[in-house]
PDB file of C-alpha atoms in Angstrom:
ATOM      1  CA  UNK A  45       0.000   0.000   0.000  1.00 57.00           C
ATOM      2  CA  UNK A  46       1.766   3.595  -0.959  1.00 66.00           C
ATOM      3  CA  UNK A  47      -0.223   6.864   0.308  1.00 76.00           C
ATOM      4  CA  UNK A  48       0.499   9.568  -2.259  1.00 80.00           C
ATOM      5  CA  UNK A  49       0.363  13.092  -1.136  1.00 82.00           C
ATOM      6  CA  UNK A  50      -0.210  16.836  -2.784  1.00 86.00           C
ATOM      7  CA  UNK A  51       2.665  19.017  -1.094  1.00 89.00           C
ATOM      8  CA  UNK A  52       4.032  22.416  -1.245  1.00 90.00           C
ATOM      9  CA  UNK A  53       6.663  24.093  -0.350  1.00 90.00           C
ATOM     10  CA  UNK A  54       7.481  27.631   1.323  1.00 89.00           C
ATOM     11  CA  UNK A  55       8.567  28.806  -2.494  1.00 88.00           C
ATOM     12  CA  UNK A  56       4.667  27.597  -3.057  1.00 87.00           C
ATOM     13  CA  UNK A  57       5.803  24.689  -5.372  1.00 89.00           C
ATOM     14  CA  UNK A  58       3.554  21.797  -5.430  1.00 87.00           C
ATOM     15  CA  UNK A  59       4.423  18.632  -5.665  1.00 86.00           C
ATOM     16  CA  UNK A  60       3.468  14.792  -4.848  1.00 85.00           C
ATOM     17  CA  UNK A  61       5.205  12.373  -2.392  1.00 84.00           C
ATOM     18  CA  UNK A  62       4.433   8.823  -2.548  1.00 84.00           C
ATOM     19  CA  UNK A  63       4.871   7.439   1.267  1.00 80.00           C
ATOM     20  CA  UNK A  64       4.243   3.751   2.931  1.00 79.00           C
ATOM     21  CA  UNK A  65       2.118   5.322   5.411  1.00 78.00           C
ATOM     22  CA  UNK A  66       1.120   8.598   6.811  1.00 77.00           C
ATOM     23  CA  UNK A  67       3.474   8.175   9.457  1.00 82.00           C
ATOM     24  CA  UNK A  68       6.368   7.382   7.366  1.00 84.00           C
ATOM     25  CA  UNK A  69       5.386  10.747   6.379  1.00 83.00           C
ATOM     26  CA  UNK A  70       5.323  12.485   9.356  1.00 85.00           C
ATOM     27  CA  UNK A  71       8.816  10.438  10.353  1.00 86.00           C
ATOM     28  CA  UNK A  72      10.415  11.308   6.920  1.00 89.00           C
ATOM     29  CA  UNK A  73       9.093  15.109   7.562  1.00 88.00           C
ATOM     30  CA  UNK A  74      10.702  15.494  11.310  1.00 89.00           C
ATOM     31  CA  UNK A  75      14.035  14.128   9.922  1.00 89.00           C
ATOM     32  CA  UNK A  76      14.137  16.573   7.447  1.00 88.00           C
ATOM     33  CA  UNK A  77      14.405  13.859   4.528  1.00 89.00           C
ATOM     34  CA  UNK A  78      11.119  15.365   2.435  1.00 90.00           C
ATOM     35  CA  UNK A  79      12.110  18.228   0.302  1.00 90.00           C
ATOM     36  CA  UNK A  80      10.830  20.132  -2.717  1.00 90.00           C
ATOM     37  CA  UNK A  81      11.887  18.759  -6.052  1.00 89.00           C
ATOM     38  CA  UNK A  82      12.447  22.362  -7.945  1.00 89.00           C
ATOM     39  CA  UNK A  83      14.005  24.560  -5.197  1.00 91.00           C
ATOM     40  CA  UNK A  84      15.150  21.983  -2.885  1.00 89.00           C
ATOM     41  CA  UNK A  85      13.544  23.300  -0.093  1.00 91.00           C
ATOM     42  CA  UNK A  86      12.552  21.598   3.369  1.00 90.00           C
ATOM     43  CA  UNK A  87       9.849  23.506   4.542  1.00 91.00           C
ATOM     44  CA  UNK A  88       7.497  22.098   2.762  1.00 90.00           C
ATOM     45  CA  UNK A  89       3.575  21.182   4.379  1.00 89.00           C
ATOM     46  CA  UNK A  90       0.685  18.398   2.996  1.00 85.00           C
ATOM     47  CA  UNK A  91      -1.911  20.448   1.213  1.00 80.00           C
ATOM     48  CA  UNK A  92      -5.862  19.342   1.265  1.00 68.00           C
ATOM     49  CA  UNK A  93      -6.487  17.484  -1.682  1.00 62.00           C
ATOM     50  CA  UNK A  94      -7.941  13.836  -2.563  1.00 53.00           C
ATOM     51  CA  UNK A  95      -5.643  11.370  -0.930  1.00 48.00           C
ATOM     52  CA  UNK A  96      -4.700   8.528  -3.060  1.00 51.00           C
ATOM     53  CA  UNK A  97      -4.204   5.030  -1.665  1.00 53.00           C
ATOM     54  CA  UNK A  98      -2.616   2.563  -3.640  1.00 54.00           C
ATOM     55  CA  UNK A  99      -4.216  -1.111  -2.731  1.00 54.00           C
ATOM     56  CA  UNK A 100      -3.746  -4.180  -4.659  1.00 52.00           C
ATOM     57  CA  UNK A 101      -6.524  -6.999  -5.357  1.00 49.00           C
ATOM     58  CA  UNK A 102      -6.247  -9.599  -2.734  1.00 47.00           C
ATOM     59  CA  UNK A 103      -7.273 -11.616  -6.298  1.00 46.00           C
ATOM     60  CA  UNK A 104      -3.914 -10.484  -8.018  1.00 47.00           C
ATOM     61  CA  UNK A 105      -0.892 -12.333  -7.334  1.00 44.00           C
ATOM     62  CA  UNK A 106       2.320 -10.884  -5.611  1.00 46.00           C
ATOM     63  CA  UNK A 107       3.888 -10.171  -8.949  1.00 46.00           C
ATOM     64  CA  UNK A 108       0.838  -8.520 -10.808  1.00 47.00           C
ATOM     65  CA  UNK A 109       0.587  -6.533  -7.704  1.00 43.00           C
ATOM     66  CA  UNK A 110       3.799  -5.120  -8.101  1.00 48.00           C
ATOM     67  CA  UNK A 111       3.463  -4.078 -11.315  1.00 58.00           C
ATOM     68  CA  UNK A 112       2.915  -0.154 -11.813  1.00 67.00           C
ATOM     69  CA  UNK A 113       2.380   1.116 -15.123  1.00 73.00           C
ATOM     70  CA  UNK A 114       5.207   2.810 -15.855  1.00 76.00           C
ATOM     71  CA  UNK A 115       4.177   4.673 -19.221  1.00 77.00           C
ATOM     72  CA  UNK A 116       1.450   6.482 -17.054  1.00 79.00           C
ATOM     73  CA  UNK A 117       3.986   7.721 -14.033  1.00 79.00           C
ATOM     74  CA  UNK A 118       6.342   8.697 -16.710  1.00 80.00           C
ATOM     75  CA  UNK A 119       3.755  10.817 -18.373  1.00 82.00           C
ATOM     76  CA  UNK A 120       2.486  12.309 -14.925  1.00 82.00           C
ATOM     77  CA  UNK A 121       6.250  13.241 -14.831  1.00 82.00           C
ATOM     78  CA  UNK A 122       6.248  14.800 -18.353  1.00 82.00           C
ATOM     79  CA  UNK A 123       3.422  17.316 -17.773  1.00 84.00           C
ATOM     80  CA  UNK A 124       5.074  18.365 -14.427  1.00 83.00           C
ATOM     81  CA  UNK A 125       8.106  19.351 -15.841  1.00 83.00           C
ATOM     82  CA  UNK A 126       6.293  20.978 -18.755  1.00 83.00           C
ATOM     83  CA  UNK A 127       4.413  22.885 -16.450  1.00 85.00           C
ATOM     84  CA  UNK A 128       6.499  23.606 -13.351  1.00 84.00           C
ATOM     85  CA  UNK A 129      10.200  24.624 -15.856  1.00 87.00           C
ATOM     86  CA  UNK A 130      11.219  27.083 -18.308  1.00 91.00           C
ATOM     87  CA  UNK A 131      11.613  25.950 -22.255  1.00 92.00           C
ATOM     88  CA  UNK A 132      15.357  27.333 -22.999  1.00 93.00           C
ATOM     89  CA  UNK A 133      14.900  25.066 -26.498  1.00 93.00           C
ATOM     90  CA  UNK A 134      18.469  24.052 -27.894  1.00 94.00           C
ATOM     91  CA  UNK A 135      20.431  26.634 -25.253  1.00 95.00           C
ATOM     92  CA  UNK A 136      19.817  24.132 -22.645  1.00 94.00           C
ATOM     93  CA  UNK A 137      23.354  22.822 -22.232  1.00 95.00           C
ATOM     94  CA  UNK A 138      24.789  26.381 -22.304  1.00 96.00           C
ATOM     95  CA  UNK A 139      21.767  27.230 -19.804  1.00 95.00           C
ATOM     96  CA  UNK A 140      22.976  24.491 -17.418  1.00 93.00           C
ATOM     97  CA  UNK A 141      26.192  25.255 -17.143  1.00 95.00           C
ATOM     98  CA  UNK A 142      25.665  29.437 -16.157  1.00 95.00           C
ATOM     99  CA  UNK A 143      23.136  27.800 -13.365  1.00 92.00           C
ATOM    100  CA  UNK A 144      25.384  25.365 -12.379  1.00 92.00           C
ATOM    101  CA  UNK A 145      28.310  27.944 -12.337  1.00 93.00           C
ATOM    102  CA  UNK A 146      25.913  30.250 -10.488  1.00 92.00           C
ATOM    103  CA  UNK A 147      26.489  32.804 -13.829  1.00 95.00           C
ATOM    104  CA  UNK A 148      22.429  32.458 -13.927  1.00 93.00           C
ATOM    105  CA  UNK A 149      19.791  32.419 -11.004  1.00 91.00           C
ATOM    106  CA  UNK A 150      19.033  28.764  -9.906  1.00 90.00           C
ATOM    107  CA  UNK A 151      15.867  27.376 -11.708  1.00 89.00           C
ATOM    108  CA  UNK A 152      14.071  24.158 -13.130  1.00 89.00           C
ATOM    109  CA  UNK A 153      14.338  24.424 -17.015  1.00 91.00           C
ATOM    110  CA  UNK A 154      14.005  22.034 -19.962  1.00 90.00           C
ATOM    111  CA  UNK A 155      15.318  21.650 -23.725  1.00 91.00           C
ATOM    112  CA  UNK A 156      17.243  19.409 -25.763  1.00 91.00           C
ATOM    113  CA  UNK A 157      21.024  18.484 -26.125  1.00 91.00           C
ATOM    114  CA  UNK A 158      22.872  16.374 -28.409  1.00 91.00           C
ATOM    115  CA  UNK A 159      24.252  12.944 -26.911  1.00 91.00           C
ATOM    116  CA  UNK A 160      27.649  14.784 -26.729  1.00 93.00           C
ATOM    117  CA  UNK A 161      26.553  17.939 -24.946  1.00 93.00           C
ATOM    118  CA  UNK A 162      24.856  15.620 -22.309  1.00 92.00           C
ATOM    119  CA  UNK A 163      28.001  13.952 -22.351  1.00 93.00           C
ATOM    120  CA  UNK A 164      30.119  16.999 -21.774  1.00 94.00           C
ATOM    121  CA  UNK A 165      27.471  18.393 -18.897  1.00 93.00           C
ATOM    122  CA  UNK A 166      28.125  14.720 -16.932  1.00 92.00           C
ATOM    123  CA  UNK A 167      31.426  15.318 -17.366  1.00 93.00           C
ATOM    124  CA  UNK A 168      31.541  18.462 -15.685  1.00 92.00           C
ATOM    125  CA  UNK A 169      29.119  17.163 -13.374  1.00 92.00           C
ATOM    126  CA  UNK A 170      26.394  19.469 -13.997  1.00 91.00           C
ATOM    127  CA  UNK A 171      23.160  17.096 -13.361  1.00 88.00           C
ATOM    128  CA  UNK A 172      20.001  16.772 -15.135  1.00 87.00           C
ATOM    129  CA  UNK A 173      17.054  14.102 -16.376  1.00 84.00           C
ATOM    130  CA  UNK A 174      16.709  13.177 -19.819  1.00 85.00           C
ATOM    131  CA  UNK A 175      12.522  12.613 -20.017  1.00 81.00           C
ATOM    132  CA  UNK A 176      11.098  10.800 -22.581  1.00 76.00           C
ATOM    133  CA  UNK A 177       8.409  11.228 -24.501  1.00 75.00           C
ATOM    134  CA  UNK A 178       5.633   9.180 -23.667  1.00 70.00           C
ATOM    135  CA  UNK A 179       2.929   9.672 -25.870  1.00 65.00           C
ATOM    136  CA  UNK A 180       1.331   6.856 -27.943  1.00 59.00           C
ATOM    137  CA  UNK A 181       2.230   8.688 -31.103  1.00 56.00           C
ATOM    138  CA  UNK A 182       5.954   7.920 -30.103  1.00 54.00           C
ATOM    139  CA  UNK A 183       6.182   4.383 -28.927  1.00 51.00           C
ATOM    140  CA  UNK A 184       4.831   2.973 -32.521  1.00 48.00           C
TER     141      UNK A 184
END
């Protein structure tokens, strides 16, 4: 069983944590280990929304139950970063590096980079996610 909940931060990001329990929660909160995803903060509160609680079929068997679909959670991923980052198109490598230098304020952005700019940014250890497109019209 996961309990998944809406949260926000002092910066007013939202955002959603997936916990075992509401206490792990409140445990994981106290120790400091819950913190926003775009600004890294740890002040960061549960906001009212519909709680979702993930239950399996006593019917399915432990390995069905287990199974998550993973094309949906990477699309719910997808449309946060499209909404919650900043589209800097083919200047994201250049981008990265002034925020990682701090030659740029700090910020979530997006846009695309050729297999040897990534390369180049993990080399200077500037981090970031490649996100795939999820859609239907790109997995035929």
């Amino acid at each position: 069983m996961m309990v998944v909940y809406e949260i926000s931060c002092d910066e007013g990001h939202q955002f959603e944590g997936w916990f075992a329990s509401s206490g792990d929660f409140d445990d994981q909160l106290v120790r400091g280990l819950v913190e926003c995803p775009m600004c890294n903060s740890r002040h960061v509160r549960k906001v009212p929304s519909a709680a979702f609680v993930n239950v399996s079929s006593q019917q399915e068997s432990s390995q069905s139950s287990a199974a998550i679909d993973v094309r949906a959670l990477l699309q719910l991923v997808r449309e946060q970063v499209l909404a919650n980052s900043e589209n800097v198109g083919n200047r994201f490598p250049d981008e990265a590096r002034k925020i990682h230098y701090g030659d740029a304020p700090i910020r979530v952005i997006r846009g695309s980079a050729t297999l040897d700019e990534a390369k180049s940014l993990v080399d200077e250890g500037i981090e970031f996610l490649p996100i795939p497109d999820v859609s239907d019209d790109n997995l035929h």
